[in-house]
């Protein structure tokens, strides 16, 4: 016979994990106990020795709970069950713990477990080989707002939806494992589900519930989950209408390995390597950019670099009386274990001249292991994840460039969430700047946040649509280059092959013969400003690009984004120089027949993102990539206008190309002439000015223009309206 003694809603105060505001402090925990026993003797005799002393049990549980602290509610539940069974000789007990202050938008979160004497009997466990457990982690009455339903107002107004989650752990939770893995972390699951729900627009509650299950299983690696969804506003004369489902990994046909045995993002690990790591890099002595490049080179052969972040100039922290730092992060794969990797990094630092100085002082190179797979690791020499990363913007921003969604295995927040949290915290100070930069040869650094940069066009061609034949000889081209620089150009873009619609192909040798004399003339000019100006080579041929670089070019501007000659990526990587990847389809001969898009900006972004990935895979560093949506290239009249209208979607927040600096080349183009009814390209200045202003309002970084003097005035006024954090534009 299995009768029950019930203790209901016992409230204790315990330090257990964090509260709804993520503070480590005492919070209420509601305990419900069911003690399974046989009460027949006490019932028949009314004799106290046969009765369960629930008062003593309650006092003991209260004392234990309030004098202890745990990281996880699962560990506390198991500890209470063990106390009941071992001290009060109870054969079986059910424990349900609720944290009413666990989450901001839920009634409570908690755990329910059932334990027997055999669970804590070592002899029984060794003989049985273990027991099956029916543990459950739950979130009760999570209130979210979502577009859900088919009625017109339901498609317009968000309504309250109540979600209940029950998670079935893959193994027994116990007090000996006082930590929380991702599939058991209700905070992470709720955060992920909430973001999805708030952005969703489902018509049916069935699809809504299924999507939550899918998110929990595929993104949070939950093994099995019950989802109950209620719509309180669904029916006039009922409290709610809803659905309840149970889903597991097998339902979604996902081959997801156990998180305990899984390396972080193991899908990203190439064959031949076993581990993924993220490394922070910094330098503030000597040529800082070269120091970082050299450190990355020295990672080989034990480590392979998969990706790098953008590059940042940052103010020093802790010891502020020292030069600014250059910071970055990289994503690597390796077969080294954490301690071996640490030794590798220390050897690189030593070989590059780092010596022991004051803590946080100047250094030629600083290398830190930020993450290693998804493990927590502590030794006398190393702590993973890095202990101070959550208070360092100069670490979090580069990490977000590479892996914004990577989740900290201890804090259970993504890199993006950690950065957002830090920027809103009291410790954040805008005086500690972290600014994206682009290093260019000749020791020039473009600081992206400071202004809109102007790229002046020099077409050394007989057939360009606007200025063909004007600068075909060296003297005229050099004179025009000097004029553009004196008018305020930050970069000169030199091209020897017209890419106007239906343009003829130019032999590579002829293209080289057109551009090299002009580049050499600029570099040998007696005018220091002209001779030191950054030069971009406008070509889609890798051979032309390399010859131009060898003669003084600093940037590659490829209108095909590498589509017409993928070797151009390796040229950018070899010389460690920036490359502008423009979106285009086909060739200049065929592009006007390739203008069908489903969603213009999304399709451009997806196609250009593939080009970006190809460049990174070829060894191009992320900070050396600039993107261009390709106005006039495989775009119709209205599509060019739409690009300018929706430009913020191109590389804005949460886009595929988020963070990449952008270039717009709308100068004098045909769509402007059509709008203002001006057939002569040289007379389209005012229309070009309007297009440039629209681009600046969307935070474009570089404008490629013919008329530098006029567009500089446009930039100055537009920047004064839309740009912030104005600083020295070129160092």
XYZ file of C-alpha atoms in Angstrom:
731
model
C 0.000 0.000 0.000
C 1.354 3.453 -0.963
C -0.289 6.223 1.017
C 0.883 9.820 0.963
C 1.884 12.370 3.576
C 1.762 15.826 2.003
C 3.549 19.037 3.003
C 2.303 21.871 0.853
C 3.848 25.247 -0.023
C 6.621 25.374 2.554
C 8.501 28.621 1.950
C 12.218 28.827 2.656
C 14.787 31.504 1.783
C 17.811 30.262 -0.063
C 20.719 31.528 -2.176
C 20.144 29.442 -5.256
C 21.489 30.587 -8.598
C 20.239 34.063 -9.488
C 16.889 35.802 -9.206
C 14.821 37.333 -12.009
C 17.204 40.313 -12.132
C 20.183 37.928 -12.212
C 21.366 38.862 -8.725
C 22.965 36.342 -6.393
C 20.942 36.844 -3.211
C 18.436 35.029 -1.012
C 15.099 34.423 -2.649
C 11.954 32.491 -1.757
C 11.747 28.815 -2.670
C 8.414 27.018 -2.361
C 8.724 23.344 -1.393
C 6.039 20.703 -1.848
C 6.705 17.192 -0.479
C 4.866 13.956 -1.000
C 6.091 11.207 1.304
C 5.051 7.739 0.166
C 4.397 5.412 3.078
C 1.911 2.975 4.616
C -0.238 4.776 7.193
C -2.396 1.752 8.094
C -0.812 1.170 11.515
C -1.135 4.798 12.559
C -4.655 4.855 11.119
C -5.712 1.725 12.993
C -4.072 2.494 16.348
C -3.844 6.315 16.433
C -0.430 5.683 18.028
C 2.273 8.389 17.539
C 5.265 6.059 17.030
C 3.599 4.829 13.833
C 2.995 8.371 12.537
C 5.279 10.444 10.322
C 6.597 13.466 12.223
C 6.076 16.039 9.470
C 6.880 18.867 11.909
C 10.415 17.545 12.432
C 10.827 16.978 8.709
C 9.713 20.522 7.975
C 12.089 22.022 10.540
C 14.994 19.964 9.264
C 14.327 20.898 5.629
C 13.946 24.578 6.511
C 17.175 24.614 8.524
C 19.112 22.792 5.816
C 17.745 24.961 2.984
C 18.380 28.290 4.675
C 21.902 27.401 5.777
C 23.027 26.106 2.401
C 23.486 27.628 -1.041
C 23.344 25.991 -4.440
C 23.934 27.059 -8.021
C 21.038 24.974 -9.323
C 17.561 24.210 -8.042
C 18.039 20.616 -9.219
C 20.886 20.105 -6.753
C 18.826 21.547 -3.873
C 15.905 19.240 -4.690
C 18.134 16.184 -4.697
C 19.782 17.255 -1.433
C 16.365 17.620 0.269
C 15.282 14.200 -1.015
C 18.480 12.654 0.320
C 17.921 14.347 3.694
C 14.379 12.941 3.967
C 15.394 9.412 3.032
C 18.635 9.108 5.006
C 17.680 10.994 8.187
C 13.971 10.167 8.477
C 14.091 6.662 6.965
C 11.523 7.452 4.316
C 11.448 4.893 1.523
C 10.168 7.173 -1.248
C 9.642 10.927 -1.633
C 8.501 13.353 -4.296
C 9.990 16.861 -4.124
C 8.661 19.832 -6.094
C 10.576 23.105 -5.764
C 9.370 26.397 -7.219
C 11.260 29.685 -7.559
C 8.584 32.378 -7.849
C 11.230 35.082 -8.379
C 13.222 33.153 -10.980
C 11.927 34.837 -14.134
C 10.471 38.256 -14.835
C 7.566 37.072 -16.978
C 6.709 33.693 -15.474
C 4.852 32.662 -12.331
C 7.727 30.394 -11.359
C 10.382 27.984 -12.526
C 11.348 24.818 -10.759
C 12.008 21.118 -10.642
C 10.112 18.007 -9.607
C 11.885 14.773 -8.711
C 11.009 11.416 -7.144
C 13.599 9.479 -5.182
C 13.682 6.155 -3.320
C 15.942 4.628 -0.705
C 17.688 2.635 -3.438
C 18.830 5.860 -5.123
C 21.141 6.585 -2.192
C 22.017 2.992 -1.381
C 25.422 2.323 -2.971
C 24.985 -1.455 -2.732
C 21.607 -1.347 -4.449
C 22.889 0.943 -7.185
C 25.952 -1.212 -7.860
C 23.798 -4.326 -8.101
C 21.066 -2.797 -10.251
C 23.328 -0.809 -12.533
C 21.349 2.376 -11.901
C 17.699 3.406 -11.883
C 15.306 5.180 -14.219
C 14.248 8.666 -13.146
C 11.225 10.777 -13.979
C 12.724 14.175 -13.183
C 11.111 17.276 -14.635
C 12.174 20.900 -14.956
C 9.331 23.312 -15.548
C 8.439 26.913 -16.276
C 4.928 27.822 -15.213
C 2.724 30.507 -16.766
C 5.275 32.309 -18.912
C 3.422 35.344 -20.277
C 4.482 36.527 -23.715
C 3.002 38.812 -26.348
C 2.687 37.610 -29.919
C 0.832 37.992 -33.183
C -1.237 34.796 -33.320
C -4.582 34.061 -34.942
C -6.491 34.649 -38.174
C -8.842 37.506 -37.322
C -7.861 40.903 -38.770
C -7.111 42.461 -35.377
C -5.134 39.403 -34.320
C -2.882 40.050 -37.306
C -2.386 43.658 -36.173
C -2.244 43.593 -32.381
C -0.087 41.386 -30.207
C -2.020 39.444 -27.586
C -1.032 37.776 -24.358
C -0.127 34.104 -24.614
C 0.557 31.840 -21.623
C 3.190 29.178 -22.164
C 4.000 26.288 -19.823
C 7.152 24.256 -20.418
C 8.093 20.885 -18.954
C 11.586 19.639 -19.751
C 12.619 16.028 -19.275
C 16.320 15.790 -18.393
C 18.426 13.191 -20.147
C 19.969 12.043 -16.858
C 19.262 12.251 -13.129
C 19.760 15.654 -11.515
C 21.605 15.377 -8.219
C 23.379 17.369 -5.531
C 26.746 16.042 -6.640
C 26.366 17.888 -9.956
C 25.692 21.455 -8.821
C 25.835 23.043 -12.262
C 23.388 23.532 -15.076
C 23.938 22.300 -18.611
C 22.251 24.095 -21.489
C 19.391 21.594 -22.024
C 18.396 22.034 -18.345
C 18.818 25.792 -18.156
C 15.329 27.243 -18.041
C 16.710 30.792 -18.213
C 18.421 30.137 -21.537
C 15.428 28.221 -22.891
C 12.989 30.972 -21.881
C 15.242 33.667 -23.359
C 15.512 31.799 -26.666
C 11.816 30.920 -26.825
C 10.726 34.437 -25.841
C 12.771 36.040 -28.608
C 11.253 33.666 -31.145
C 7.694 34.163 -29.892
C 7.895 37.960 -29.793
C 9.027 38.002 -33.452
C 6.604 35.321 -34.718
C 3.329 35.729 -36.609
C 1.612 32.328 -36.528
C -1.987 31.799 -37.549
C -2.620 28.637 -35.529
C -1.820 27.781 -31.933
C -0.721 24.332 -33.119
C 2.038 25.783 -35.297
C 2.913 28.186 -32.502
C 3.387 25.366 -29.972
C 5.289 23.188 -32.450
C 7.693 26.025 -33.237
C 8.482 26.456 -29.536
C 9.218 22.749 -29.235
C 11.421 22.892 -32.315
C 13.390 25.868 -30.948
C 13.887 24.171 -27.561
C 15.074 20.926 -29.124
C 17.174 22.168 -32.045
C 18.694 25.299 -30.511
C 18.738 24.515 -26.774
C 19.392 20.770 -27.217
C 16.489 19.682 -25.009
C 15.861 15.941 -25.325
C 12.105 15.969 -24.710
C 9.636 18.715 -23.825
C 5.953 19.318 -23.141
C 4.560 22.596 -24.447
C 1.224 23.924 -23.244
C -0.009 27.120 -24.887
C -3.088 29.089 -23.838
C -4.767 32.116 -25.447
C -6.749 33.904 -22.696
C -8.397 36.217 -25.248
C -9.481 33.476 -27.630
C -13.051 32.970 -26.381
C -15.525 35.359 -24.839
C -17.037 32.944 -22.312
C -14.050 30.720 -21.522
C -10.897 31.393 -19.553
C -8.724 30.338 -22.483
C -8.255 28.048 -25.448
C -5.044 26.257 -26.245
C -3.087 23.157 -27.034
C -0.657 20.822 -25.264
C 1.954 18.742 -27.094
C 4.908 16.515 -26.237
C 7.861 16.488 -28.619
C 11.293 14.855 -28.631
C 14.417 14.980 -30.763
C 13.249 12.035 -32.841
C 10.094 13.917 -33.859
C 12.172 16.557 -35.650
C 14.550 13.935 -37.054
C 17.531 15.723 -35.587
C 20.711 13.849 -34.939
C 21.786 15.895 -31.948
C 24.463 14.346 -29.802
C 24.425 14.478 -26.029
C 25.660 17.881 -24.823
C 27.962 16.279 -22.286
C 29.898 14.616 -25.097
C 29.618 17.372 -27.672
C 32.179 20.022 -28.572
C 30.815 23.522 -29.074
C 29.645 24.157 -32.640
C 31.223 20.885 -33.745
C 29.653 21.364 -37.158
C 32.245 24.111 -37.668
C 35.212 21.860 -36.945
C 36.976 20.697 -40.133
C 38.122 17.123 -40.463
C 41.442 16.508 -38.749
C 40.736 18.793 -35.797
C 38.936 18.063 -32.548
C 38.502 21.379 -30.758
C 37.202 24.872 -31.398
C 38.543 27.908 -29.538
C 38.183 31.672 -29.559
C 41.262 33.800 -28.907
C 41.468 37.491 -28.006
C 44.338 39.531 -29.457
C 45.659 42.948 -28.440
C 48.692 45.175 -29.008
C 49.755 48.706 -28.095
C 53.498 48.677 -28.786
C 55.239 49.158 -32.119
C 53.272 48.493 -35.305
C 50.196 47.075 -33.607
C 48.449 45.883 -36.770
C 51.571 44.064 -37.955
C 51.949 42.545 -34.485
C 48.457 41.068 -34.661
C 49.028 39.785 -38.192
C 52.303 38.182 -37.146
C 50.714 36.535 -34.113
C 48.015 35.043 -36.332
C 50.685 33.734 -38.703
C 52.479 32.056 -35.800
C 49.341 30.130 -34.787
C 50.161 27.676 -37.577
C 50.641 24.751 -37.844
C 49.150 23.580 -34.521
C 46.128 25.854 -34.951
C 44.115 26.720 -38.032
C 42.341 30.080 -38.226
C 38.728 29.838 -39.402
C 37.712 33.478 -38.995
C 38.795 36.816 -37.597
C 36.816 39.718 -36.219
C 36.864 43.282 -37.380
C 39.770 45.333 -36.049
C 39.268 47.881 -33.261
C 41.162 50.775 -31.772
C 40.365 50.821 -28.056
C 41.201 52.963 -25.085
C 43.319 51.308 -22.373
C 41.568 49.964 -19.295
C 42.835 49.565 -15.726
C 46.173 51.312 -16.501
C 45.055 54.299 -18.557
C 48.372 56.151 -18.940
C 49.520 54.221 -22.004
C 48.860 54.183 -25.785
C 45.582 52.988 -27.255
C 45.281 49.319 -28.127
C 44.442 47.542 -31.356
C 42.170 44.591 -30.542
C 40.664 41.668 -32.413
C 39.500 38.104 -31.889
C 39.859 34.954 -33.943
C 38.164 31.589 -34.220
C 40.520 28.613 -34.460
C 40.506 24.835 -34.551
C 43.208 22.772 -32.923
C 44.101 19.394 -31.467
C 45.898 21.007 -28.525
C 44.275 20.656 -25.111
C 43.681 23.865 -23.102
C 47.016 23.783 -21.269
C 48.934 22.997 -24.459
C 47.144 25.832 -26.237
C 48.072 28.204 -23.418
C 51.736 27.202 -23.775
C 51.489 27.800 -27.530
C 50.118 31.317 -27.006
C 52.699 32.157 -24.341
C 55.476 31.058 -26.699
C 54.110 33.360 -29.424
C 54.045 36.263 -26.952
C 57.601 35.522 -25.872
C 58.896 35.168 -29.434
C 57.355 38.531 -30.291
C 59.182 40.281 -27.469
C 56.649 40.407 -24.680
C 58.323 40.630 -21.286
C 56.973 40.723 -17.749
C 55.852 44.260 -16.856
C 53.138 45.758 -14.696
C 49.783 44.021 -15.019
C 47.612 45.488 -17.795
C 50.597 47.538 -19.012
C 52.011 47.992 -22.512
C 52.731 44.916 -24.579
C 53.598 44.118 -28.206
C 51.080 41.281 -28.196
C 48.549 39.862 -25.748
C 46.786 36.544 -26.443
C 43.952 35.170 -24.290
C 41.873 32.002 -24.553
C 38.288 33.262 -24.348
C 36.371 30.026 -25.038
C 37.489 26.452 -25.626
C 34.696 24.292 -27.036
C 31.839 24.861 -24.578
C 33.712 23.756 -21.468
C 34.428 25.289 -18.087
C 38.035 24.699 -17.064
C 40.038 25.917 -14.071
C 43.674 25.246 -13.193
C 46.408 27.164 -11.412
C 47.416 28.789 -14.710
C 44.207 29.011 -16.729
C 40.493 29.738 -16.384
C 38.070 29.082 -19.250
C 35.895 30.943 -20.144
C 38.032 34.023 -19.572
C 37.022 35.492 -16.219
C 36.879 39.195 -17.155
C 35.395 39.018 -20.637
C 31.897 40.116 -19.585
C 33.249 43.499 -18.416
C 35.410 44.147 -21.489
C 33.805 45.725 -24.520
C 37.091 45.347 -26.414
C 36.677 41.555 -26.040
C 32.901 41.273 -26.517
C 32.641 43.348 -29.711
C 35.184 41.269 -31.652
C 33.567 38.073 -30.356
C 30.171 39.271 -31.577
C 31.644 39.849 -35.042
C 32.568 36.173 -35.292
C 29.957 34.389 -33.180
C 27.269 36.686 -31.811
C 25.085 33.729 -30.882
C 27.750 31.677 -29.081
C 26.571 31.039 -25.536
C 28.828 31.473 -22.519
C 28.819 27.997 -20.908
C 28.777 29.412 -17.384
C 26.697 32.602 -17.660
C 24.235 31.089 -20.182
C 24.134 34.301 -22.191
C 25.174 34.692 -25.789
C 28.049 36.995 -26.691
C 25.496 39.423 -28.096
C 23.510 39.402 -24.869
C 26.654 39.877 -22.770
C 27.598 42.916 -24.851
C 24.095 44.388 -24.629
C 24.058 43.780 -20.874
C 27.469 45.437 -20.428
C 26.526 48.519 -22.472
C 23.563 49.078 -20.133
C 25.450 48.383 -16.923
C 26.707 51.028 -14.455
C 30.313 50.031 -15.184
C 30.026 51.059 -18.847
C 31.612 54.391 -19.734
C 31.463 55.908 -23.246
C 34.892 57.395 -22.519
C 36.293 53.885 -22.974
C 35.965 53.893 -26.745
C 35.994 50.840 -29.013
C 36.085 51.960 -32.669
C 36.233 49.814 -35.794
C 39.162 50.602 -38.066
C 40.636 49.611 -41.419
C 44.435 49.562 -41.657
C 45.857 50.497 -45.048
C 49.453 50.335 -46.186
C 51.514 53.504 -45.767
C 50.532 53.433 -42.060
C 47.086 54.922 -42.672
C 44.089 53.856 -40.633
C 40.501 54.601 -41.599
C 38.301 55.027 -38.538
C 34.882 53.958 -39.695
C 32.704 55.803 -37.211
C 34.201 59.237 -37.790
C 33.049 60.326 -41.264
C 31.895 59.203 -44.684
C 34.978 58.618 -46.805
C 35.169 59.738 -50.427
C 36.633 57.564 -53.157
C 37.499 59.563 -56.279
C 37.142 57.800 -59.644
C 39.877 57.701 -62.281
C 38.805 55.663 -65.308
C 41.806 54.986 -67.543
C 39.497 53.686 -70.278
C 38.253 54.844 -73.654
C 34.669 53.659 -73.108
C 33.471 54.309 -69.542
C 29.886 55.587 -69.494
C 30.696 58.995 -67.965
C 34.322 59.915 -68.527
C 35.620 57.439 -71.092
C 38.693 58.713 -72.946
C 39.297 61.737 -70.690
C 42.170 60.221 -68.702
C 43.560 57.640 -71.093
C 47.134 58.966 -70.932
C 49.318 59.212 -67.852
C 49.608 63.004 -67.750
C 45.844 63.619 -67.846
C 45.224 60.870 -65.319
C 47.902 62.238 -62.970
C 46.532 65.757 -63.276
C 43.024 64.489 -62.491
C 44.334 62.487 -59.529
C 45.961 65.608 -58.073
C 42.707 67.543 -58.589
C 40.662 64.869 -56.791
C 43.091 64.757 -53.865
C 43.155 68.551 -53.529
C 39.352 68.553 -53.554
C 39.263 66.144 -50.608
C 39.328 62.546 -51.870
C 40.367 60.006 -49.225
C 40.977 57.183 -51.720
C 41.605 57.066 -55.483
C 39.958 54.250 -57.462
C 41.802 53.470 -60.686
C 40.237 51.233 -63.315
C 41.417 50.091 -66.741
C 38.358 48.129 -67.849
C 34.895 49.604 -68.296
C 32.158 47.669 -66.506
C 29.213 49.651 -67.875
C 26.283 47.529 -69.145
C 27.175 45.618 -72.327
C 30.864 46.626 -72.047
C 33.341 44.597 -74.097
C 35.967 42.451 -72.409
C 39.453 43.896 -72.221
C 42.523 41.633 -72.454
C 44.327 41.366 -69.141
C 47.611 42.659 -70.581
C 45.882 45.728 -71.967
C 44.192 46.417 -68.626
C 47.569 46.130 -66.870
C 49.191 48.470 -69.380
C 46.485 51.063 -68.757
C 46.607 51.152 -64.946
C 50.220 50.475 -63.939
C 51.740 53.667 -65.427
C 49.131 55.783 -63.609
C 49.722 54.035 -60.268
C 53.480 54.412 -60.650
C 53.113 58.089 -61.541
C 51.009 58.772 -58.464
C 53.410 56.905 -56.186
C 56.421 58.795 -57.596
C 54.751 62.212 -57.447
C 56.640 65.007 -55.684
C 53.371 65.969 -54.015
C 53.449 64.071 -50.689
C 49.689 64.132 -50.263
C 49.188 62.595 -53.696
C 52.025 60.086 -53.434
C 50.692 58.768 -50.105
C 46.997 58.629 -51.015
C 45.427 55.131 -50.653
C 44.903 53.650 -54.126
C 42.174 51.176 -55.008
C 42.532 49.032 -58.131
C 39.164 48.561 -59.838
C 39.417 45.098 -61.409
C 37.919 41.630 -61.299
C 41.122 39.954 -62.519
C 43.492 38.547 -59.890
C 46.504 39.044 -62.167
C 45.720 42.747 -62.615
C 45.139 43.134 -58.887
C 48.496 41.591 -57.981
C 50.446 43.674 -60.507
C 48.721 46.824 -59.236
C 49.526 45.959 -55.602
C 53.157 45.304 -56.461
C 53.295 48.804 -57.945
C 51.608 50.626 -55.066
C 47.871 49.884 -54.916
C 46.462 49.344 -51.420
C 42.888 48.115 -51.976
C 41.176 45.739 -54.418
C 37.778 46.834 -55.733
C 36.106 43.849 -57.433
C 32.743 44.592 -59.037
C 32.036 40.847 -59.254
C 32.792 40.136 -55.593
C 35.216 37.402 -56.661
C 32.594 35.701 -58.828
C 34.582 36.105 -62.061
C 37.985 35.180 -60.629
C 38.085 33.547 -57.199
C 41.884 33.743 -57.163
C 41.442 37.397 -56.280
C 40.643 36.363 -52.680
C 44.045 34.739 -52.308
C 45.696 37.932 -53.587
C 43.943 39.952 -50.878
C 44.959 37.337 -48.286
C 48.563 37.086 -49.558
C 49.201 40.833 -49.306
C 46.894 41.324 -46.326
C 45.066 44.137 -48.090
C 41.395 45.231 -48.075
C 39.044 43.996 -50.769
C 35.722 45.531 -51.777
C 33.212 42.816 -52.677
C 30.384 44.120 -54.833
C 27.212 42.241 -55.672
C 26.732 41.422 -59.316
C 25.242 38.643 -61.398
C 26.754 37.395 -64.632
C 29.141 39.722 -66.474
C 28.800 43.324 -67.682
C 27.573 41.783 -70.970
C 24.833 39.669 -69.367
C 23.970 41.315 -66.035
C 20.964 43.292 -67.296
C 19.212 40.022 -68.117
C 19.655 38.749 -64.536
C 17.451 41.103 -62.543
C 14.783 38.777 -61.099
C 14.734 38.808 -57.273
C 12.246 37.487 -54.711
C 13.234 39.951 -51.981
C 15.778 42.372 -53.419
C 17.805 43.183 -50.305
C 17.574 39.687 -48.851
C 18.649 38.090 -52.140
C 21.543 40.524 -52.590
C 22.622 39.921 -48.990
C 22.443 36.130 -49.336
C 24.436 36.100 -52.572
C 27.045 38.540 -51.303
C 27.296 36.662 -48.008
C 28.413 33.610 -49.973
C 31.152 35.763 -51.521
C 32.182 36.993 -48.063
C 32.374 33.417 -46.757
C 34.465 32.386 -49.752
C 36.866 35.266 -49.093
C 37.193 34.376 -45.393
C 37.733 30.711 -46.250
C 40.527 31.802 -48.599
C 42.274 33.577 -45.730
C 40.986 37.145 -46.084
C 40.599 38.727 -42.665
C 37.154 40.017 -41.824
C 38.488 43.494 -41.112
C 39.773 43.666 -44.718
C 36.331 43.150 -46.289
C 34.128 46.018 -47.525
C 30.764 45.272 -49.148
C 28.837 47.006 -51.939
C 25.232 46.139 -52.961
C 26.110 46.929 -56.599
C 23.854 49.758 -57.721
C 23.526 49.506 -61.511
C 24.870 45.953 -61.684
C 22.142 43.404 -62.455
C 19.613 45.935 -61.111
C 16.697 47.615 -62.856
C 15.729 51.259 -62.409
C 13.316 50.740 -59.515
C 15.649 48.229 -57.860
C 18.441 50.817 -57.640
C 16.083 53.171 -55.845
C 14.920 50.363 -53.549
C 18.523 49.623 -52.537
C 18.986 53.208 -51.383
C 15.615 53.146 -49.633
C 16.342 49.904 -47.749
C 20.098 50.262 -47.353
C 19.978 49.923 -43.552
C 18.694 46.371 -43.992
C 21.775 45.490 -46.049
C 24.325 45.482 -43.228
C 22.276 46.675 -40.266
C 21.536 44.974 -36.978
C 20.803 41.232 -37.186
C 21.408 41.147 -40.948
C 23.637 38.529 -42.566
C 26.232 41.218 -43.294
C 25.924 43.018 -39.978
C 28.916 45.194 -39.173
C 30.667 45.055 -42.531
C 31.666 48.531 -43.771
C 29.848 49.431 -46.978
C 30.492 51.345 -50.186
C 27.931 52.881 -52.528
C 28.688 53.824 -56.117
C 25.693 55.723 -57.480
C 27.586 58.607 -59.056
C 26.108 59.862 -62.375
C 24.417 56.508 -63.026
C 21.579 56.000 -65.458
C 18.814 55.602 -62.846
C 19.599 59.129 -61.597
C 19.411 60.462 -65.148
C 16.042 58.796 -65.597
C 14.628 60.349 -62.412
C 15.767 63.891 -63.277
C 15.388 63.471 -67.064
C 19.056 64.169 -67.695
C 20.703 62.098 -70.461
C 24.170 63.632 -70.009
C 26.013 61.886 -67.122
C 28.212 64.912 -66.325
C 25.065 66.958 -65.594
C 23.723 64.614 -62.921
C 25.534 66.196 -59.959
C 22.436 67.269 -58.047
C 20.834 63.868 -58.475
C 24.058 62.205 -57.364
C 24.074 64.469 -54.299
C 20.597 63.257 -53.341
C 21.601 59.615 -53.747
C 24.742 60.189 -51.658
C 22.687 61.858 -48.934
C 20.310 58.894 -48.823
C 23.285 56.554 -48.489
C 24.840 58.593 -45.674
C 21.543 58.560 -43.788
C 21.834 54.756 -43.840
C 25.401 54.845 -42.439
C 27.322 54.061 -45.618
C 31.079 54.258 -45.061
C 32.503 55.077 -48.506
C 31.030 56.979 -51.460
C 32.576 56.298 -54.865
C 32.096 59.509 -56.863
C 33.287 61.428 -59.915
C 32.780 64.934 -58.509
C 34.736 65.067 -55.267
C 34.510 68.795 -54.550
C 30.726 68.910 -54.766
C 30.177 65.618 -52.961
C 32.513 66.658 -50.141
C 30.085 69.487 -49.327
C 27.255 66.951 -49.361
C 29.216 64.671 -47.028
C 30.048 67.456 -44.574
C 26.432 68.520 -44.175
C 24.977 64.996 -44.178
C 27.603 63.780 -41.697
C 26.759 66.692 -39.409
C 23.164 65.485 -39.406
C 23.630 61.709 -39.179
C 27.158 60.926 -38.027
C 28.152 60.823 -34.358
C 31.449 60.379 -32.500
C 33.364 62.581 -34.906
C 37.079 62.079 -34.513
C 40.205 62.347 -36.607
C 39.304 60.599 -39.870
C 42.732 59.377 -40.959
C 45.668 58.800 -38.668
